[in-house]
Amino acid sequence: MKKVIATPYIDQTRRYPTGCESVSAVMLLQYLGIPLGVDDFIERYLKKEPMIIREGRLYGPDPFRCFAGSPYDSDSFGCYPPVIVDAMNRVFADVQPERRAVDVTGMPMGELLERFIDRDLPVVFWASLDLKETVPGPEWYLRDGTKFSWISNEHCMLLVGYDEEAYYFQDPWMNHGCVGYPKGIVEKRHGEQREMAVVAMRRQEEAVAEGVGSRLCSLD
């Protein structure tokens, strides 16, 4: 059986080279009937801080708290679920207050499919660029002086379906469009990126994801 949710598609490559998280979130928002553009999402809702070099050291924000750099900058990095949850919830507060974005990091793939994809709810999903092997680093210093290590080749897509062999994504990189990737390698790369994921649901449905994101919060 093949299940694929029809959603809008946005290519990130030329205008938002490191904006995969924002583009994936906007594809989901547009699917939910919110006519928001990527630029509005980035400028009005996404928390972000620049990377700076001071005394030979690279300093930047915690990607669990805000975007590291700028989605318009190919030399920037990205952000993790709490940042996208915060931005999406500020959108919902403006236009669809009955909805909430929820961090479902750590939820097994089978549950993501059953609880969301089977109910026509796409999932913002972290894996790696073209499913390449992830690479530790680079590192930078946070405001409190602690060192943070990025996981390179990080990439965010919109999970929209599955069949027996593959998971299907609206992949915003290089105009890939709706593409199927083999299940095994998707699960491996998703695991390497802490099994990070975000969903949007109506407020009365939030109990289905209660406590799932706690593992991510413990890494913050």
PDB file of C-alpha atoms in Angstrom:
ATOM      1  CA  MET A   1       0.000   0.000   0.000  1.00  0.00           C
ATOM      2  CA  LYS A   2       1.227   3.495  -0.876  1.00  0.00           C
ATOM      3  CA  LYS A   3       0.174   6.584   1.042  1.00  0.00           C
ATOM      4  CA  VAL A   4       1.300  10.055  -0.070  1.00  0.00           C
ATOM      5  CA  ILE A   5      -0.236  13.327   1.103  1.00  0.00           C
ATOM      6  CA  ALA A   6      -0.489  15.991  -1.607  1.00  0.00           C
ATOM      7  CA  THR A   7       1.093  19.178  -0.235  1.00  0.00           C
ATOM      8  CA  PRO A   8       2.529  22.405  -1.699  1.00  0.00           C
ATOM      9  CA  TYR A   9       6.183  22.303  -2.735  1.00  0.00           C
ATOM     10  CA  ILE A  10       8.834  25.023  -2.323  1.00  0.00           C
ATOM     11  CA  ASP A  11      12.422  24.805  -3.560  1.00  0.00           C
ATOM     12  CA  GLN A  12      14.916  26.301  -1.111  1.00  0.00           C
ATOM     13  CA  THR A  13      18.075  26.113  -3.161  1.00  0.00           C
ATOM     14  CA  ARG A  14      18.554  29.563  -4.673  1.00  0.00           C
ATOM     15  CA  ARG A  15      17.008  31.863  -2.070  1.00  0.00           C
ATOM     16  CA  TYR A  16      17.194  29.891   1.197  1.00  0.00           C
ATOM     17  CA  PRO A  17      20.344  27.719   0.992  1.00  0.00           C
ATOM     18  CA  THR A  18      20.287  26.893   4.716  1.00  0.00           C
ATOM     19  CA  GLY A  19      16.569  27.462   5.205  1.00  0.00           C
ATOM     20  CA  CYS A  20      15.338  23.880   4.925  1.00  0.00           C
ATOM     21  CA  GLU A  21      13.649  24.015   8.339  1.00  0.00           C
ATOM     22  CA  SER A  22      11.735  27.187   7.490  1.00  0.00           C
ATOM     23  CA  VAL A  23      10.786  25.979   4.014  1.00  0.00           C
ATOM     24  CA  SER A  24       9.543  22.643   5.359  1.00  0.00           C
ATOM     25  CA  ALA A  25       7.505  24.422   8.028  1.00  0.00           C
ATOM     26  CA  VAL A  26       5.973  26.773   5.455  1.00  0.00           C
ATOM     27  CA  MET A  27       5.036  23.866   3.180  1.00  0.00           C
ATOM     28  CA  LEU A  28       3.160  22.398   6.149  1.00  0.00           C
ATOM     29  CA  LEU A  29       1.528  25.731   7.004  1.00  0.00           C
ATOM     30  CA  GLN A  30       0.408  26.214   3.418  1.00  0.00           C
ATOM     31  CA  TYR A  31      -1.025  22.696   3.394  1.00  0.00           C
ATOM     32  CA  LEU A  32      -3.063  23.726   6.455  1.00  0.00           C
ATOM     33  CA  GLY A  33      -4.501  26.653   4.512  1.00  0.00           C
ATOM     34  CA  ILE A  34      -2.233  29.441   5.775  1.00  0.00           C
ATOM     35  CA  PRO A  35      -1.042  31.582   2.813  1.00  0.00           C
ATOM     36  CA  LEU A  36       2.310  32.486   4.369  1.00  0.00           C
ATOM     37  CA  GLY A  37       5.503  32.905   2.354  1.00  0.00           C
ATOM     38  CA  VAL A  38       8.946  31.737   3.414  1.00  0.00           C
ATOM     39  CA  ASP A  39      10.281  35.300   3.693  1.00  0.00           C
ATOM     40  CA  ASP A  40       7.453  36.297   6.026  1.00  0.00           C
ATOM     41  CA  PHE A  41       8.058  33.215   8.152  1.00  0.00           C
ATOM     42  CA  ILE A  42      11.778  33.974   8.433  1.00  0.00           C
ATOM     43  CA  GLU A  43      11.444  37.710   9.020  1.00  0.00           C
ATOM     44  CA  ARG A  44       8.369  37.777  11.263  1.00  0.00           C
ATOM     45  CA  TYR A  45       8.399  34.513  13.194  1.00  0.00           C
ATOM     46  CA  LEU A  46      11.780  32.742  13.165  1.00  0.00           C
ATOM     47  CA  LYS A  47      14.216  33.537  15.981  1.00  0.00           C
ATOM     48  CA  LYS A  48      17.757  33.843  14.637  1.00  0.00           C
ATOM     49  CA  GLU A  49      21.170  35.138  15.677  1.00  0.00           C
ATOM     50  CA  PRO A  50      24.323  35.735  13.616  1.00  0.00           C
ATOM     51  CA  MET A  51      27.537  33.776  13.855  1.00  0.00           C
ATOM     52  CA  ILE A  52      30.538  35.926  14.786  1.00  0.00           C
ATOM     53  CA  ILE A  53      34.290  35.480  15.081  1.00  0.00           C
ATOM     54  CA  ARG A  54      35.873  37.062  18.137  1.00  0.00           C
ATOM     55  CA  GLU A  55      39.550  36.716  19.070  1.00  0.00           C
ATOM     56  CA  GLY A  56      39.909  33.861  16.612  1.00  0.00           C
ATOM     57  CA  ARG A  57      36.954  31.890  17.993  1.00  0.00           C
ATOM     58  CA  LEU A  58      33.621  31.221  16.311  1.00  0.00           C
ATOM     59  CA  TYR A  59      30.638  32.201  18.470  1.00  0.00           C
ATOM     60  CA  GLY A  60      26.989  31.528  17.795  1.00  0.00           C
ATOM     61  CA  PRO A  61      23.611  30.714  19.305  1.00  0.00           C
ATOM     62  CA  ASP A  62      22.271  27.447  20.645  1.00  0.00           C
ATOM     63  CA  PRO A  63      20.284  25.921  17.712  1.00  0.00           C
ATOM     64  CA  PHE A  64      17.780  24.582  20.237  1.00  0.00           C
ATOM     65  CA  ARG A  65      16.923  28.227  20.984  1.00  0.00           C
ATOM     66  CA  CYS A  66      17.281  30.065  17.663  1.00  0.00           C
ATOM     67  CA  PHE A  67      18.546  29.716  14.104  1.00  0.00           C
ATOM     68  CA  ALA A  68      22.344  29.796  13.915  1.00  0.00           C
ATOM     69  CA  GLY A  69      23.046  32.423  11.279  1.00  0.00           C
ATOM     70  CA  SER A  70      20.620  33.326   8.490  1.00  0.00           C
ATOM     71  CA  PRO A  71      18.583  31.012   6.222  1.00  0.00           C
ATOM     72  CA  TYR A  72      19.615  33.285   3.334  1.00  0.00           C
ATOM     73  CA  ASP A  73      23.325  32.604   3.947  1.00  0.00           C
ATOM     74  CA  SER A  74      24.966  29.475   2.527  1.00  0.00           C
ATOM     75  CA  ASP A  75      27.627  29.607   5.264  1.00  0.00           C
ATOM     76  CA  SER A  76      25.071  29.477   8.090  1.00  0.00           C
ATOM     77  CA  PHE A  77      23.849  26.374   9.918  1.00  0.00           C
ATOM     78  CA  GLY A  78      20.236  25.802  10.986  1.00  0.00           C
ATOM     79  CA  CYS A  79      17.989  25.133  13.953  1.00  0.00           C
ATOM     80  CA  TYR A  80      16.284  22.344  15.860  1.00  0.00           C
ATOM     81  CA  PRO A  81      12.643  21.552  16.713  1.00  0.00           C
ATOM     82  CA  PRO A  82      12.044  23.988  19.606  1.00  0.00           C
ATOM     83  CA  VAL A  83      12.817  26.898  17.273  1.00  0.00           C
ATOM     84  CA  ILE A  84      10.404  25.708  14.577  1.00  0.00           C
ATOM     85  CA  VAL A  85       7.743  24.893  17.184  1.00  0.00           C
ATOM     86  CA  ASP A  86       8.041  28.420  18.591  1.00  0.00           C
ATOM     87  CA  ALA A  87       7.842  30.043  15.139  1.00  0.00           C
ATOM     88  CA  MET A  88       4.912  27.931  13.983  1.00  0.00           C
ATOM     89  CA  ASN A  89       3.008  28.555  17.192  1.00  0.00           C
ATOM     90  CA  ARG A  90       3.400  32.286  16.750  1.00  0.00           C
ATOM     91  CA  VAL A  91       1.934  31.878  13.252  1.00  0.00           C
ATOM     92  CA  PHE A  92      -0.949  29.832  14.649  1.00  0.00           C
ATOM     93  CA  ALA A  93      -1.590  32.433  17.348  1.00  0.00           C
ATOM     94  CA  ASP A  94      -2.117  34.980  14.574  1.00  0.00           C
ATOM     95  CA  VAL A  95      -4.257  32.984  12.149  1.00  0.00           C
ATOM     96  CA  GLN A  96      -5.295  29.538  13.425  1.00  0.00           C
ATOM     97  CA  PRO A  97      -5.368  29.627  17.246  1.00  0.00           C
ATOM     98  CA  GLU A  98      -7.058  26.236  17.385  1.00  0.00           C
ATOM     99  CA  ARG A  99      -3.805  24.623  16.218  1.00  0.00           C
ATOM    100  CA  ARG A 100      -0.484  23.985  17.929  1.00  0.00           C
ATOM    101  CA  ALA A 101       2.915  22.831  16.731  1.00  0.00           C
ATOM    102  CA  VAL A 102       4.324  20.020  18.875  1.00  0.00           C
ATOM    103  CA  ASP A 103       7.846  18.611  19.202  1.00  0.00           C
ATOM    104  CA  VAL A 104       7.615  14.841  18.663  1.00  0.00           C
ATOM    105  CA  THR A 105      11.334  14.127  18.756  1.00  0.00           C
ATOM    106  CA  GLY A 106      11.992  10.483  19.604  1.00  0.00           C
ATOM    107  CA  MET A 107       8.663   9.171  18.353  1.00  0.00           C
ATOM    108  CA  PRO A 108       9.267   5.899  16.427  1.00  0.00           C
ATOM    109  CA  MET A 109       8.662   5.948  12.690  1.00  0.00           C
ATOM    110  CA  GLY A 110       5.749   3.555  12.953  1.00  0.00           C
ATOM    111  CA  GLU A 111       3.978   5.893  15.335  1.00  0.00           C
ATOM    112  CA  LEU A 112       4.681   8.949  13.183  1.00  0.00           C
ATOM    113  CA  LEU A 113       3.044   7.142  10.284  1.00  0.00           C
ATOM    114  CA  GLU A 114       0.067   5.858  12.238  1.00  0.00           C
ATOM    115  CA  ARG A 115      -0.649   8.987  14.274  1.00  0.00           C
ATOM    116  CA  PHE A 116       0.040  11.607  11.652  1.00  0.00           C
ATOM    117  CA  ILE A 117       0.669  10.486   8.070  1.00  0.00           C
ATOM    118  CA  ASP A 118      -2.291   8.073   8.086  1.00  0.00           C
ATOM    119  CA  ARG A 119      -4.423  10.988   9.308  1.00  0.00           C
ATOM    120  CA  ASP A 120      -3.203  13.273   6.507  1.00  0.00           C
ATOM    121  CA  LEU A 121      -0.903  15.289   8.789  1.00  0.00           C
ATOM    122  CA  PRO A 122       2.588  15.818   7.295  1.00  0.00           C
ATOM    123  CA  VAL A 123       5.626  15.844   9.594  1.00  0.00           C
ATOM    124  CA  VAL A 124       8.582  18.269   9.619  1.00  0.00           C
ATOM    125  CA  PHE A 125      11.435  15.768   9.706  1.00  0.00           C
ATOM    126  CA  TRP A 126      15.202  16.059  10.301  1.00  0.00           C
ATOM    127  CA  ALA A 127      17.641  13.775   8.459  1.00  0.00           C
ATOM    128  CA  SER A 128      20.575  14.659   6.186  1.00  0.00           C
ATOM    129  CA  LEU A 129      21.150  16.378   2.867  1.00  0.00           C
ATOM    130  CA  ASP A 130      20.562  13.830   0.077  1.00  0.00           C
ATOM    131  CA  LEU A 131      20.783  11.290   2.922  1.00  0.00           C
ATOM    132  CA  LYS A 132      24.557  11.679   3.035  1.00  0.00           C
ATOM    133  CA  GLU A 133      26.465  10.427   6.042  1.00  0.00           C
ATOM    134  CA  THR A 134      26.408  12.964   8.864  1.00  0.00           C
ATOM    135  CA  VAL A 135      29.689  14.451  10.049  1.00  0.00           C
ATOM    136  CA  PRO A 136      30.538  15.769  13.550  1.00  0.00           C
ATOM    137  CA  GLY A 137      31.334  19.473  13.688  1.00  0.00           C
ATOM    138  CA  PRO A 138      32.062  22.271  13.171  1.00  0.00           C
ATOM    139  CA  GLU A 139      32.073  23.611  16.709  1.00  0.00           C
ATOM    140  CA  TRP A 140      31.399  27.031  18.114  1.00  0.00           C
ATOM    141  CA  TYR A 141      31.077  28.711  21.500  1.00  0.00           C
ATOM    142  CA  LEU A 142      27.764  29.692  23.059  1.00  0.00           C
ATOM    143  CA  ARG A 143      27.191  32.849  25.073  1.00  0.00           C
ATOM    144  CA  ASP A 144      28.014  31.099  28.347  1.00  0.00           C
ATOM    145  CA  GLY A 145      31.350  29.910  26.956  1.00  0.00           C
ATOM    146  CA  THR A 146      30.379  26.264  26.477  1.00  0.00           C
ATOM    147  CA  LYS A 147      31.286  24.582  23.225  1.00  0.00           C
ATOM    148  CA  PHE A 148      28.576  23.319  20.877  1.00  0.00           C
ATOM    149  CA  SER A 149      29.167  20.711  18.156  1.00  0.00           C
ATOM    150  CA  TRP A 150      26.967  20.860  15.053  1.00  0.00           C
ATOM    151  CA  ILE A 151      26.101  17.673  13.136  1.00  0.00           C
ATOM    152  CA  SER A 152      26.939  18.519   9.530  1.00  0.00           C
ATOM    153  CA  ASN A 153      24.867  17.591   6.467  1.00  0.00           C
ATOM    154  CA  GLU A 154      21.802  18.340   8.603  1.00  0.00           C
ATOM    155  CA  HIS A 155      18.665  18.660   6.497  1.00  0.00           C
ATOM    156  CA  CYS A 156      14.960  19.115   7.098  1.00  0.00           C
ATOM    157  CA  MET A 157      12.164  17.839   4.848  1.00  0.00           C
ATOM    158  CA  LEU A 158       8.414  17.363   5.000  1.00  0.00           C
ATOM    159  CA  LEU A 159       7.459  13.708   5.500  1.00  0.00           C
ATOM    160  CA  VAL A 160       4.314  13.096   3.447  1.00  0.00           C
ATOM    161  CA  GLY A 161       3.993   9.349   2.890  1.00  0.00           C
ATOM    162  CA  TYR A 162       5.301   5.820   2.669  1.00  0.00           C
ATOM    163  CA  ASP A 163       5.005   2.459   0.980  1.00  0.00           C
ATOM    164  CA  GLU A 164       6.607  -0.920   1.647  1.00  0.00           C
ATOM    165  CA  GLU A 165      10.073   0.186   0.519  1.00  0.00           C
ATOM    166  CA  ALA A 166      10.318   3.950   1.003  1.00  0.00           C
ATOM    167  CA  TYR A 167       9.345   7.050   2.924  1.00  0.00           C
ATOM    168  CA  TYR A 168       8.166   9.965   0.788  1.00  0.00           C
ATOM    169  CA  PHE A 169       9.188  13.576   1.355  1.00  0.00           C
ATOM    170  CA  GLN A 170       8.684  16.988  -0.077  1.00  0.00           C
ATOM    171  CA  ASP A 171      12.431  17.621  -0.195  1.00  0.00           C
ATOM    172  CA  PRO A 172      13.167  21.335  -0.686  1.00  0.00           C
ATOM    173  CA  TRP A 173      16.781  20.818  -1.760  1.00  0.00           C
ATOM    174  CA  MET A 174      17.758  21.170  -5.455  1.00  0.00           C
ATOM    175  CA  ASN A 175      14.124  21.088  -6.568  1.00  0.00           C
ATOM    176  CA  HIS A 176      13.859  17.383  -5.667  1.00  0.00           C
ATOM    177  CA  GLY A 177      10.094  17.663  -5.228  1.00  0.00           C
ATOM    178  CA  CYS A 178       8.197  14.697  -3.842  1.00  0.00           C
ATOM    179  CA  VAL A 179      10.744  11.905  -3.627  1.00  0.00           C
ATOM    180  CA  GLY A 180      10.903   8.459  -2.057  1.00  0.00           C
ATOM    181  CA  TYR A 181      13.978   7.441  -0.065  1.00  0.00           C
ATOM    182  CA  PRO A 182      14.707   3.876   1.153  1.00  0.00           C
ATOM    183  CA  LYS A 183      13.383   3.269   4.639  1.00  0.00           C
ATOM    184  CA  GLY A 184      16.602   1.925   6.140  1.00  0.00           C
ATOM    185  CA  ILE A 185      18.800   4.871   5.241  1.00  0.00           C
ATOM    186  CA  VAL A 186      16.088   7.385   6.233  1.00  0.00           C
ATOM    187  CA  GLU A 187      15.816   5.812   9.678  1.00  0.00           C
ATOM    188  CA  LYS A 188      19.597   5.782  10.054  1.00  0.00           C
ATOM    189  CA  ARG A 189      20.037   9.470   9.164  1.00  0.00           C
ATOM    190  CA  HIS A 190      17.008  10.465  11.237  1.00  0.00           C
ATOM    191  CA  GLY A 191      18.586   8.694  14.202  1.00  0.00           C
ATOM    192  CA  GLU A 192      21.870  10.497  13.630  1.00  0.00           C
ATOM    193  CA  GLN A 193      19.920  13.759  13.911  1.00  0.00           C
ATOM    194  CA  ARG A 194      18.414  12.786  17.285  1.00  0.00           C
ATOM    195  CA  GLU A 195      15.133  11.581  15.681  1.00  0.00           C
ATOM    196  CA  MET A 196      13.969  15.195  15.572  1.00  0.00           C
ATOM    197  CA  ALA A 197      10.474  15.940  14.234  1.00  0.00           C
ATOM    198  CA  VAL A 198       7.632  18.458  14.544  1.00  0.00           C
ATOM    199  CA  VAL A 199       3.910  18.112  13.849  1.00  0.00           C
ATOM    200  CA  ALA A 200       0.916  20.450  13.839  1.00  0.00           C
ATOM    201  CA  MET A 201      -2.385  19.408  15.349  1.00  0.00           C
ATOM    202  CA  ARG A 202      -5.502  20.822  16.871  1.00  0.00           C
ATOM    203  CA  ARG A 203      -5.153  21.665  20.548  1.00  0.00           C
ATOM    204  CA  GLN A 204      -7.484  18.895  21.681  1.00  0.00           C
ATOM    205  CA  GLU A 205      -5.252  16.370  19.922  1.00  0.00           C
ATOM    206  CA  GLU A 206      -2.011  17.325  21.675  1.00  0.00           C
ATOM    207  CA  ALA A 207      -2.206  14.402  24.097  1.00  0.00           C
ATOM    208  CA  VAL A 208      -1.079  12.032  21.329  1.00  0.00           C
ATOM    209  CA  ALA A 209       2.378  13.572  21.505  1.00  0.00           C
ATOM    210  CA  GLU A 210       2.600  14.403  25.199  1.00  0.00           C
ATOM    211  CA  GLY A 211       6.107  13.979  26.582  1.00  0.00           C
ATOM    212  CA  VAL A 212       7.651  12.729  23.344  1.00  0.00           C
ATOM    213  CA  GLY A 213       9.933  15.741  22.983  1.00  0.00           C
ATOM    214  CA  SER A 214      11.367  15.394  26.477  1.00  0.00           C
ATOM    215  CA  ARG A 215      14.453  13.615  25.191  1.00  0.00           C
ATOM    216  CA  LEU A 216      15.288  16.586  23.015  1.00  0.00           C
ATOM    217  CA  CYS A 217      14.684  19.046  25.831  1.00  0.00           C
ATOM    218  CA  SER A 218      17.150  17.140  27.969  1.00  0.00           C
ATOM    219  CA  LEU A 219      19.822  17.877  25.333  1.00  0.00           C
ATOM    220  CA  ASP A 220      19.111  21.606  25.381  1.00  0.00           C
TER     221      ASP A 220
END
